[in-house]
Coordinates of C-alpha atoms in Angstrom, one line a residue:
X1 CA -117.2 51.6 -67.6
X2 CA -115.0 48.6 -67.0
X3 CA -116.3 45.1 -67.3
X4 CA -118.4 44.3 -64.1
X5 CA -119.2 41.1 -62.5
X6 CA -120.4 39.8 -59.1
X7 CA -118.1 38.2 -56.7
X8 CA -118.3 36.9 -53.1
X9 CA -118.2 39.7 -50.4
X10 CA -114.9 41.3 -50.5
X11 CA -114.0 40.3 -46.8
X12 CA -114.1 36.8 -47.8
X13 CA -111.8 37.0 -50.9
X14 CA -108.7 35.8 -49.1
X15 CA -110.5 32.7 -47.8
X16 CA -112.2 31.9 -51.2
X17 CA -109.4 32.6 -53.6
X18 CA -108.5 29.1 -53.8
X19 CA -112.0 28.0 -54.7
X20 CA -112.9 29.8 -58.0
X21 CA -116.5 28.8 -58.0
X22 CA -117.2 30.1 -54.6
X23 CA -115.0 33.2 -55.2
X24 CA -117.3 34.2 -58.2
X25 CA -120.6 33.4 -56.4
X26 CA -122.7 35.1 -53.7
X27 CA -122.2 33.9 -50.1
X28 CA -124.9 32.8 -47.7
X29 CA -124.5 34.2 -44.1
X30 CA -126.3 32.7 -41.1
X31 CA -127.3 34.8 -38.1
X32 CA -128.9 33.7 -34.8
X33 CA -131.0 36.3 -33.1
X34 CA -133.5 39.1 -34.1
X35 CA -130.7 41.6 -34.1
X36 CA -129.1 40.0 -37.1
X37 CA -128.8 43.3 -39.1
X38 CA -127.0 44.8 -36.0
X39 CA -124.7 41.8 -35.9
X40 CA -123.9 42.1 -39.7
X41 CA -123.1 45.8 -39.4
X42 CA -121.1 45.4 -36.3
X43 CA -118.8 42.9 -37.8
X44 CA -118.3 45.1 -41.0
X45 CA -117.5 48.0 -38.8
X46 CA -115.1 46.3 -36.4
X47 CA -113.5 43.4 -38.3
X48 CA -114.7 42.9 -41.8
X49 CA -112.9 39.6 -42.2
X50 CA -114.8 38.4 -39.2
X51 CA -117.7 37.8 -41.8
X52 CA -116.1 34.5 -42.3
X53 CA -117.6 33.4 -39.1
X54 CA -121.1 33.8 -40.4
X55 CA -120.9 31.7 -43.5
X56 CA -123.9 29.3 -43.4
X57 CA -123.0 25.6 -42.9
X58 CA -125.2 22.5 -42.6
X59 CA -126.5 22.4 -38.9
X60 CA -129.1 21.0 -36.7
X61 CA -130.3 22.0 -33.3
X62 CA -128.1 19.1 -31.9
X63 CA -125.1 20.1 -33.8
X64 CA -125.1 24.0 -34.4
X65 CA -122.5 25.0 -37.0
X66 CA -121.6 28.3 -38.8
X67 CA -118.5 29.9 -40.4
X68 CA -115.7 28.7 -42.7
X69 CA -114.0 27.0 -39.9
X70 CA -117.0 24.8 -39.0
X71 CA -116.9 21.1 -39.3
X72 CA -117.1 19.5 -42.8
X73 CA -120.5 17.9 -43.3
X74 CA -122.1 15.9 -46.2
X75 CA -125.6 17.0 -45.2
X76 CA -127.5 19.4 -47.3
X77 CA -127.5 23.0 -46.4
X78 CA -130.9 23.8 -44.9
X79 CA -132.2 27.2 -44.1
X80 CA -134.5 27.6 -41.0
X81 CA -137.2 30.0 -40.5
X82 CA -137.2 33.3 -38.3
X83 CA -139.5 31.5 -36.0
X84 CA -136.6 29.1 -35.3
X85 CA -134.3 32.0 -34.5
X86 CA -132.3 31.9 -37.8
X87 CA -131.9 34.7 -40.5
X88 CA -130.0 34.4 -43.6
X89 CA -128.5 36.9 -45.8
X90 CA -127.2 36.7 -49.3
X91 CA -124.1 38.9 -49.6
X92 CA -122.1 39.9 -52.7
X93 CA -119.6 42.5 -54.0
X94 CA -120.0 44.2 -57.5
X95 CA -116.5 44.9 -58.8
X96 CA -114.7 45.9 -62.0
X97 CA -112.6 43.1 -63.6
X98 CA -109.4 45.1 -63.5
X99 CA -106.3 44.6 -61.2
X100 CA -107.3 45.0 -57.6
X101 CA -111.1 44.4 -58.3
X102 CA -112.1 48.1 -57.5
X103 CA -115.7 48.8 -56.5
X104 CA -118.2 49.5 -59.3
X105 CA -120.5 52.5 -58.5
X106 CA -124.2 51.8 -58.7
X107 CA -125.7 55.1 -60.1
X108 CA -129.0 55.3 -58.2
X109 CA -129.8 58.6 -59.9
X110 CA -130.3 56.6 -63.1
X111 CA -132.4 54.1 -61.3
X112 CA -129.6 51.4 -61.2
X113 CA -130.0 48.8 -58.4
X114 CA -128.8 45.6 -57.1
X115 CA -131.4 42.9 -56.2
X116 CA -131.5 39.1 -56.1
X117 CA -133.8 36.4 -57.3
X118 CA -134.6 33.1 -55.8
X119 CA -134.5 30.1 -58.2
X120 CA -135.8 26.6 -57.7
X121 CA -133.6 23.6 -59.0
X122 CA -135.5 20.4 -59.9
X123 CA -133.7 17.1 -59.8
X124 CA -134.2 13.4 -60.5
X125 CA -132.4 10.4 -59.1
X126 CA -131.5 7.3 -61.0
X127 CA -131.8 3.7 -59.8
X128 CA -128.4 4.1 -57.9
X129 CA -129.6 7.2 -56.1
X130 CA -127.4 9.6 -58.1
X131 CA -129.0 12.9 -58.4
X132 CA -129.0 15.0 -61.6
X133 CA -130.4 18.5 -62.1
X134 CA -133.0 18.8 -64.6
X135 CA -133.8 22.5 -64.8
X136 CA -133.8 26.0 -63.1
X137 CA -137.1 27.7 -62.5
X138 CA -137.9 31.4 -61.7
X139 CA -140.6 32.6 -59.4
X140 CA -142.9 35.1 -61.2
X141 CA -145.7 37.4 -60.2
X142 CA -147.7 38.4 -63.3
X143 CA -150.0 41.4 -63.6
X144 CA -153.0 39.2 -63.8
X145 CA -152.3 38.1 -60.1
X146 CA -151.0 34.7 -61.0
X147 CA -147.8 33.3 -59.2
X148 CA -145.7 30.3 -59.9
X149 CA -142.6 28.9 -61.6
X150 CA -141.5 29.3 -65.2
X151 CA -138.3 27.9 -66.9
X152 CA -135.3 30.1 -66.7
X153 CA -131.6 30.1 -67.2
X154 CA -128.7 31.6 -65.6
X155 CA -127.9 34.3 -68.1
X156 CA -130.9 36.6 -67.7
X157 CA -134.2 37.4 -65.9
X158 CA -137.5 35.7 -66.7
X159 CA -140.4 38.1 -67.6
X160 CA -142.1 39.3 -64.4
X161 CA -139.7 37.4 -62.1
X162 CA -139.7 38.6 -58.5
X163 CA -136.7 40.7 -57.6
X164 CA -135.9 40.9 -53.9
X165 CA -134.1 44.2 -53.0
X166 CA -130.6 44.3 -51.5
X167 CA -129.1 47.0 -49.4
X168 CA -125.5 48.3 -49.4
X169 CA -123.1 48.6 -46.5
X170 CA -119.8 50.3 -46.8
X171 CA -116.8 49.7 -44.4
X172 CA -113.2 50.5 -44.1
X173 CA -110.9 47.5 -44.3
X174 CA -109.2 45.1 -46.5
X175 CA -109.4 46.3 -50.1
X176 CA -109.3 43.0 -51.8
X177 CA -106.6 40.4 -52.1
X178 CA -103.7 42.7 -51.4
X179 CA -105.1 44.0 -48.1
X180 CA -105.0 47.7 -49.3
X181 CA -107.0 49.8 -46.9
X182 CA -109.8 51.4 -48.8
X183 CA -113.6 52.0 -48.5
X184 CA -115.4 48.8 -49.7
X185 CA -119.1 48.1 -50.3
X186 CA -121.1 44.8 -49.8
X187 CA -124.7 44.2 -50.9
X188 CA -126.9 42.1 -48.8
X189 CA -130.4 40.9 -48.9
X190 CA -132.6 38.8 -46.5
X191 CA -133.5 35.4 -47.8
X192 CA -137.4 34.8 -47.4
X193 CA -137.1 31.4 -45.7
X194 CA -140.5 31.9 -44.1
X195 CA -142.2 31.7 -47.6
X196 CA -141.1 28.1 -48.0
X197 CA -144.7 26.8 -48.2
X198 CA -145.6 29.3 -50.8
X199 CA -142.6 28.3 -53.0
X200 CA -143.1 24.6 -52.4
X201 CA -146.7 24.6 -53.5
X202 CA -146.3 26.9 -56.5
X203 CA -147.4 25.4 -59.7
X204 CA -145.9 25.8 -63.2
X205 CA -147.3 28.6 -65.1
X206 CA -147.9 28.5 -68.8
X207 CA -145.3 30.2 -70.9
X208 CA -146.3 33.5 -72.2
X209 CA -146.1 34.2 -76.0
X210 CA -142.6 34.6 -77.1
X211 CA -141.8 37.8 -79.1
X212 CA -140.7 37.4 -82.8
X213 CA -137.2 35.8 -83.0
X214 CA -134.6 38.2 -84.4
X215 CA -132.6 37.0 -87.4
X216 CA -129.6 34.8 -86.7
X217 CA -126.5 37.1 -86.6
X218 CA -128.4 40.2 -86.6
X219 CA -127.8 43.2 -84.3
X220 CA -130.8 42.2 -82.3
X221 CA -129.5 38.7 -81.9
X222 CA -129.1 38.2 -78.1
X223 CA -125.8 36.3 -78.8
X224 CA -124.5 39.4 -80.6
X225 CA -125.5 41.7 -77.8
X226 CA -123.8 39.3 -75.3
X227 CA -120.7 39.2 -77.3
X228 CA -120.6 43.1 -77.4
X229 CA -121.1 43.3 -73.6
X230 CA -118.8 40.5 -72.5
X231 CA -115.9 40.9 -75.0
X232 CA -115.9 43.9 -77.3
X233 CA -116.9 46.7 -74.7
X234 CA -114.3 45.4 -72.2
X235 CA -111.8 45.3 -75.1
X236 CA -112.3 48.8 -76.2
X237 CA -112.6 50.1 -72.6
X238 CA -109.2 48.4 -71.8
X239 CA -107.6 50.2 -74.8
X240 CA -109.1 53.6 -73.6
X241 CA -108.0 53.0 -70.0
X242 CA -104.5 52.2 -71.1
X243 CA -104.2 55.1 -73.4
X244 CA -105.3 57.4 -70.3
X245 CA -103.1 55.6 -67.6
X246 CA -99.8 55.5 -69.6
X247 CA -99.8 59.3 -69.9
X248 CA -97.2 60.9 -67.6
X249 CA -98.6 62.5 -64.4
X250 CA -96.8 65.4 -62.6
X251 CA -94.1 64.1 -60.5
X252 CA -94.0 60.7 -61.9
X253 CA -91.3 59.0 -64.1
X254 CA -92.5 58.4 -67.6
X255 CA -91.3 54.7 -67.5
X256 CA -92.9 54.1 -64.0
X257 CA -96.2 55.3 -65.4
X258 CA -96.0 53.1 -68.5
X259 CA -94.9 50.2 -66.3
X260 CA -97.9 50.5 -64.2
X261 CA -100.2 50.6 -67.2
X262 CA -98.5 47.5 -68.7
X263 CA -98.8 45.6 -65.3
X264 CA -102.5 46.4 -65.1
X265 CA -103.5 45.6 -68.8
X266 CA -101.5 42.3 -68.7
X267 CA -103.9 40.7 -66.5
X268 CA -106.9 42.3 -68.0
X269 CA -105.8 40.9 -71.4
X270 CA -105.6 37.4 -70.0
X271 CA -109.2 37.7 -68.6
X272 CA -110.4 39.1 -71.9
X273 CA -108.9 36.2 -73.8
X274 CA -110.6 33.7 -71.3
X275 CA -114.0 35.5 -71.7
X276 CA -113.6 35.3 -75.5
X277 CA -113.1 31.6 -75.4
X278 CA -116.0 31.1 -72.8
X279 CA -118.4 33.0 -75.2
X280 CA -117.3 30.9 -78.1
X281 CA -117.6 27.8 -75.9
X282 CA -121.4 28.7 -75.2
X283 CA -122.3 29.9 -78.6
X284 CA -120.0 28.6 -81.2
X285 CA -118.7 25.3 -79.5
X286 CA -116.9 24.0 -82.7
X287 CA -114.9 27.1 -83.0
X288 CA -114.1 26.9 -79.2
X289 CA -112.7 23.4 -79.8
X290 CA -110.6 24.6 -82.6
X291 CA -109.3 27.6 -80.5
X292 CA -108.5 24.9 -77.7
X293 CA -106.7 22.7 -80.1
X294 CA -109.0 19.7 -79.9
X295 CA -110.4 20.2 -83.3
X296 CA -108.7 21.0 -86.7
X297 CA -109.5 24.5 -88.0
X298 CA -110.0 23.0 -91.5
X299 CA -113.1 21.2 -90.3
X300 CA -114.9 24.6 -89.5
X301 CA -117.6 26.0 -91.8
X302 CA -116.4 28.9 -93.8
X303 CA -117.7 31.7 -91.7
X304 CA -116.3 30.3 -88.4
X305 CA -113.0 29.5 -90.3
X306 CA -112.8 33.2 -91.3
X307 CA -113.2 34.2 -87.6
X308 CA -110.5 31.7 -86.5
X309 CA -108.2 32.9 -89.2
X310 CA -108.7 36.5 -88.2
X311 CA -107.7 35.7 -84.5
X312 CA -104.7 33.8 -85.7
X313 CA -103.6 36.7 -87.8
X314 CA -103.2 39.0 -84.9
X315 CA -99.5 38.6 -83.8
X316 CA -97.9 39.4 -80.4
X317 CA -94.2 39.6 -80.2
X318 CA -92.5 37.4 -77.5
X319 CA -89.2 39.0 -77.2
X320 CA -88.4 36.9 -74.0
X321 CA -88.1 33.8 -76.1
X322 CA -87.2 35.5 -79.4
X323 CA -90.3 34.3 -81.4
X324 CA -93.9 35.4 -82.1
X325 CA -97.3 34.2 -80.9
X326 CA -100.9 34.7 -82.3
X327 CA -104.1 35.3 -80.4
X328 CA -105.2 31.6 -80.8
X329 CA -101.8 30.5 -79.1
X330 CA -102.3 33.1 -76.4
X331 CA -105.9 31.8 -75.8
X332 CA -104.6 28.3 -75.4
X333 CA -101.9 29.5 -73.0
X334 CA -104.5 31.4 -71.0
X335 CA -106.6 28.3 -70.6
X336 CA -103.7 26.5 -69.2
X337 CA -103.6 29.1 -66.4
X338 CA -107.3 29.8 -66.2
X339 CA -107.9 28.8 -62.6
X340 CA -105.0 30.9 -61.3
X341 CA -105.7 34.0 -63.5
X342 CA -109.4 34.1 -62.6
X343 CA -108.8 34.0 -58.9
X344 CA -105.9 36.5 -58.7
X345 CA -106.4 40.3 -58.6
X346 CA -102.8 41.5 -58.4
X347 CA -100.5 41.3 -61.4
X348 CA -97.6 40.4 -59.2
X349 CA -99.5 37.3 -58.1
X350 CA -99.6 35.8 -61.7
X351 CA -97.7 32.6 -62.6
X352 CA -94.0 33.4 -63.2
X353 CA -94.0 32.6 -66.9
X354 CA -97.6 33.7 -68.0
X355 CA -98.7 37.1 -69.4
X356 CA -95.4 39.0 -69.5
X357 CA -93.8 36.3 -71.7
X358 CA -96.5 35.4 -74.1
X359 CA -99.0 38.2 -74.4
X360 CA -96.7 41.3 -73.9
X361 CA -93.2 40.0 -73.8
X362 CA -91.2 42.2 -71.6
X363 CA -87.6 41.0 -71.3
X364 CA -86.9 43.2 -68.3
X365 CA -89.0 40.9 -66.2
X366 CA -86.8 37.7 -66.9
X367 CA -83.2 38.7 -66.5
X368 CA -82.3 35.1 -65.8
X369 CA -83.3 33.7 -69.2
X370 CA -80.4 32.5 -71.3
X371 CA -79.3 34.7 -74.2
X372 CA -82.3 37.1 -74.2
X373 CA -82.7 39.5 -77.2
X374 CA -81.8 43.3 -76.5
X375 CA -84.0 44.8 -73.9
X376 CA -87.0 46.6 -75.3
X377 CA -88.0 50.0 -74.7
X378 CA -91.4 51.1 -73.1
X379 CA -92.3 52.4 -76.5
X380 CA -91.6 48.8 -78.0
X381 CA -93.7 47.3 -75.2
X382 CA -96.6 49.7 -75.9
X383 CA -96.5 48.7 -79.6
X384 CA -96.8 45.0 -78.7
X385 CA -99.6 45.7 -76.3
X386 CA -101.6 47.8 -78.8
X387 CA -101.3 45.0 -81.2
X388 CA -102.8 42.7 -78.7
X389 CA -105.7 44.9 -77.7
X390 CA -106.7 46.1 -81.1
X391 CA -104.8 48.8 -83.0
X392 CA -106.9 50.7 -85.6
X393 CA -109.9 50.4 -83.3
X394 CA -112.9 51.8 -84.9
X395 CA -112.4 51.4 -88.7
X396 CA -115.6 49.9 -90.3
X397 CA -115.3 46.3 -91.3
X398 CA -116.2 47.2 -94.8
X399 CA -112.6 48.3 -95.3
X400 CA -110.2 45.9 -97.3
X401 CA -108.0 43.9 -95.0
X402 CA -105.0 45.7 -96.4
X403 CA -106.3 48.8 -94.8
X404 CA -106.1 47.2 -91.4
X405 CA -102.3 46.5 -91.2
X406 CA -101.6 43.9 -88.5
X407 CA -104.9 44.7 -86.5
X408 CA -108.2 43.1 -86.3
X409 CA -110.4 46.0 -85.6
X410 CA -113.5 45.9 -83.5
X411 CA -116.0 46.5 -86.1
X412 CA -114.6 43.8 -88.4
X413 CA -114.3 41.4 -85.5
X414 CA -118.1 42.0 -84.6
X415 CA -119.0 41.4 -88.4
X416 CA -117.0 38.2 -88.5
X417 CA -118.9 37.1 -85.3
X418 CA -122.3 38.0 -86.8
X419 CA -121.5 36.0 -89.9
X420 CA -120.4 33.0 -87.9
X421 CA -123.6 33.1 -85.8
X422 CA -125.7 33.4 -89.0
X423 CA -124.1 30.4 -90.4
X424 CA -124.6 28.4 -87.2
X425 CA -128.3 29.2 -87.2
X426 CA -128.8 28.2 -83.6
X427 CA -132.1 28.9 -81.7
X428 CA -132.0 32.4 -80.4
X429 CA -134.8 32.2 -77.8
X430 CA -134.9 29.1 -75.7
X431 CA -138.0 27.2 -76.6
X432 CA -140.4 26.2 -73.8
X433 CA -139.1 22.8 -72.6
X434 CA -141.6 19.9 -72.9
X435 CA -140.8 18.8 -69.2
X436 CA -143.3 19.9 -66.6
X437 CA -142.7 20.6 -63.0
X438 CA -143.0 17.5 -60.9
X439 CA -146.6 17.1 -59.6
X440 CA -147.0 18.5 -56.1
X441 CA -146.6 15.5 -53.8
X442 CA -146.5 15.2 -50.1
X443 CA -142.8 14.5 -50.2
X444 CA -142.2 18.1 -51.4
X445 CA -143.6 19.3 -48.1
X446 CA -140.7 17.6 -46.3
X447 CA -138.2 20.1 -47.8
X448 CA -136.7 18.2 -50.7
X449 CA -136.8 21.1 -53.1
X450 CA -133.5 22.8 -53.9
X451 CA -133.1 26.5 -54.3
X452 CA -130.3 28.9 -55.2
X453 CA -129.8 32.6 -55.1
X454 CA -128.6 34.8 -58.0
X455 CA -127.8 38.6 -57.8
X456 CA -128.9 41.0 -60.4
X457 CA -127.5 44.4 -61.4
X458 CA -130.4 46.4 -62.9
X459 CA -129.6 49.2 -65.5
X460 CA -133.0 50.1 -66.8
X461 CA -131.8 53.1 -68.9
X462 CA -129.0 51.3 -70.7
X463 CA -131.2 49.7 -73.4
X464 CA -130.5 46.2 -74.9
X465 CA -126.9 46.6 -75.0
X466 CA -126.7 46.5 -71.2
X467 CA -129.2 44.0 -70.0
X468 CA -129.4 43.0 -66.4
X469 CA -126.2 41.5 -65.2
X470 CA -126.9 38.2 -63.4
X471 CA -124.3 36.6 -61.1
X472 CA -123.3 33.0 -60.8
X473 CA -125.6 31.1 -58.6
X474 CA -125.1 30.5 -54.8
X475 CA -124.6 27.4 -53.1
X476 CA -127.7 25.1 -53.2
X477 CA -129.9 25.0 -50.2
X478 CA -133.3 23.7 -49.0
X479 CA -136.0 25.6 -47.1
X480 CA -137.4 23.9 -44.0
X481 CA -141.0 23.9 -42.8
X482 CA -142.5 25.5 -39.8
X483 CA -142.4 22.2 -37.9
X484 CA -138.9 21.0 -38.6
X485 CA -137.5 18.4 -36.1
X486 CA -133.9 19.4 -36.7
X487 CA -134.5 23.1 -36.4
X488 CA -133.2 25.2 -33.6
X489 CA -135.9 26.4 -31.1
X490 CA -136.3 29.8 -29.6
X491 CA -136.1 29.6 -25.9
X492 CA -139.5 30.9 -24.5
X493 CA -140.1 31.3 -20.7
X494 CA -143.6 31.9 -19.3
X495 CA -143.3 33.0 -15.8
X496 CA -146.1 31.8 -13.4
X497 CA -147.1 33.3 -10.1
X498 CA -144.9 32.2 -7.4
X499 CA -147.2 32.8 -4.6
X500 CA -150.7 31.3 -5.7
X501 CA -152.5 31.8 -2.3
X502 CA -155.8 33.9 -2.6
X503 CA -154.2 36.7 -0.6
X504 CA -151.6 37.1 -3.3
X505 CA -153.7 36.5 -6.3
X506 CA -156.1 39.1 -5.2
X507 CA -153.4 41.8 -5.6
X508 CA -153.1 41.3 -9.3
X509 CA -154.9 43.8 -11.5
X510 CA -157.6 42.3 -13.8
X511 CA -156.1 43.9 -16.9
X512 CA -157.6 41.6 -19.7
X513 CA -161.0 42.6 -20.7
X514 CA -163.5 40.7 -22.8
X515 CA -166.5 42.6 -24.4
X516 CA -169.6 40.4 -24.6
X517 CA -172.6 41.4 -26.7
X518 CA -176.1 41.0 -25.3
X519 CA -176.6 37.8 -27.6
X520 CA -173.3 36.2 -26.5
X521 CA -174.0 37.0 -22.8
X522 CA -177.4 35.3 -23.1
X523 CA -175.9 32.3 -24.9
X524 CA -173.3 31.9 -22.2
X525 CA -175.9 32.2 -19.6
X526 CA -177.7 29.0 -20.8
X527 CA -174.6 27.0 -19.8
X528 CA -174.5 28.5 -16.2
X529 CA -176.1 25.4 -14.6
X530 CA -174.1 22.4 -15.9
X531 CA -176.7 19.8 -14.5
X532 CA -179.6 21.5 -16.4
X533 CA -177.5 21.5 -19.5
X534 CA -176.8 17.8 -19.3
X535 CA -180.5 17.2 -18.8
X536 CA -181.4 19.3 -21.7
X537 CA -182.9 22.2 -19.7
X538 CA -181.1 25.2 -21.3
X539 CA -183.2 27.7 -19.6
X540 CA -184.8 30.8 -21.0
X541 CA -182.3 33.0 -22.8
X542 CA -184.7 35.9 -23.3
X543 CA -185.2 37.6 -20.0
X544 CA -186.4 40.7 -21.6
X545 CA -183.4 42.6 -20.4
X546 CA -180.9 43.4 -23.2
X547 CA -177.4 44.6 -22.2
X548 CA -173.8 43.8 -23.1
X549 CA -171.1 43.3 -20.5
X550 CA -167.4 44.0 -20.1
X551 CA -165.6 41.2 -18.0
X552 CA -162.2 41.9 -16.7
X553 CA -159.9 38.9 -15.8
X554 CA -156.5 38.4 -14.1
X555 CA -153.7 37.4 -16.4
X556 CA -151.9 35.1 -13.8
X557 CA -155.0 33.2 -13.0
X558 CA -155.7 32.8 -16.8
X559 CA -152.2 31.5 -17.4
X560 CA -152.6 29.0 -14.5
X561 CA -155.9 27.7 -15.9
X562 CA -154.4 27.4 -19.4
X563 CA -151.6 25.3 -17.9
X564 CA -154.0 23.0 -16.0
X565 CA -156.2 22.5 -18.8
X566 CA -153.3 21.7 -21.1
X567 CA -151.9 19.2 -18.7
X568 CA -155.4 17.5 -18.5
X569 CA -155.8 17.3 -22.2
X570 CA -152.2 15.9 -22.7
X571 CA -152.8 13.2 -20.1
X572 CA -156.1 12.2 -21.7
X573 CA -154.7 12.0 -25.2
X574 CA -151.6 10.2 -23.8
X575 CA -153.8 7.1 -24.0
X576 CA -153.6 7.4 -27.9
X577 CA -150.2 9.0 -28.6
X578 CA -148.1 7.9 -25.7
X579 CA -146.3 11.3 -25.8
X580 CA -145.9 12.2 -22.2
X581 CA -142.1 11.3 -22.2
X582 CA -141.7 13.6 -25.3
X583 CA -143.8 16.4 -24.0
X584 CA -142.0 17.8 -21.1
X585 CA -138.9 17.6 -19.0
X586 CA -138.7 19.3 -15.5
X587 CA -135.6 20.5 -13.6
X588 CA -135.7 21.3 -9.9
X589 CA -134.9 24.9 -9.1
X590 CA -133.5 25.4 -5.6
X591 CA -135.3 27.8 -3.5
X592 CA -133.2 30.8 -2.2
X593 CA -133.2 31.7 1.3

């Protein structure tokens, strides 16, 4: 299985390719109307790229806005409730990080699934009003019935965290950034905006007892598992894929097949080096600084220096310029082109002087360079590529370095990483932070809590080596209350009888029945004479006759009575609230005929 990650839904890739953060994050889609699922399915079936017209934007009922072409607004994104006629889907694509970003298949037979989680973001403001995020919280529902928020991070799920299911929709359309027709799949889930009050009033739950911490640098160290998942596995899988793809297929020229394999692996190699640096940046920051060139390698502790030297010892021939580069130099070059590399899915879209010149070095791609060395053969190119992606993959790290000529070796690399982590001695399990959730205050009912969504790929039978894959977080948003003054309003029309004469009203069927028990009937009879009731003469409720009744009423007359009573009460209370001008507006309707 190739390296997998979440991206924005594929119909939006062309629009978001210039914005890496949004390209790698789930998208929030806004729909108006109870038929939002039909709208969503229809746009995927007819014109998938039309999904851009449903991207959520800040709006009010005075200024509706939706879609990528909507007006730019500095207002916060606020999600309204279904009662307001708004429905929001979180949408994402699950793809393999190889050229073309092909779809990754979710094996439901192995109970694999895609879901999403809703996270709460707490913030504080300084004296100048500048807002700073203070933490991310997960909504959990424990087996003892308790519900609330616990501290979380963006790399994994919290224990007992609520997972909201997503559904998959396939469509025929643009297959990524090169517009190649193919079947694509988008996962979507309904954001529970109506649960805003539940979320807003949720309390912080006490942290559960943490399991024993594994030894630093051991096979059970979560950082080692993450390195295996994000760097080593893709590295070996890329090697296996290359060995398969470069074999000649019937009817294909040998060099064409090898050229295709080289083009594909060139970009995968660039992504791999960026992922290697990103992991070091998170877990071994001093080593990352040395790899980036902002710190001298001599200042590293011995274990990290050994890892640095091992990377620097892997050489890559640069025949285009007639010299050699090592993996450390290649990482630095990859970082210089990081934004472009991470947002391009086609090898022919890479910067002109990048991977082919430094990582692989194919002089046939640069005929205009002055005095190039003699052109290499496909066999030479393969040798340089194998040097990059790890020849001698598999020998145990216990072997002497002399037995690993020119190659780093996966097991030796893993052992060097484990030693570096053991020397760093960092905390392996995040401690429960001392900060508490802000006390529930009236202001939180006004919708000032921030939320984000993260998608999750669940693989329950893959063990610890394949923990749930968590996406980047979506755009921040707020959930509005039921009585939100800026929310859109559903248009409700209650038709009253046109002809209210007794002759017409008598024709309506009395189709609303109330069943009154004997006790309720007798209690109601006590109020039959209003004057006696005022004088305190409530009458005799026990007449000796015991029976219940079923009374049928006419809906048109009930509606008219309700309207009249409403207007009387509003007019009386207008003395206090002065709300008549805000209560109604009447437009004349011309009579026909």
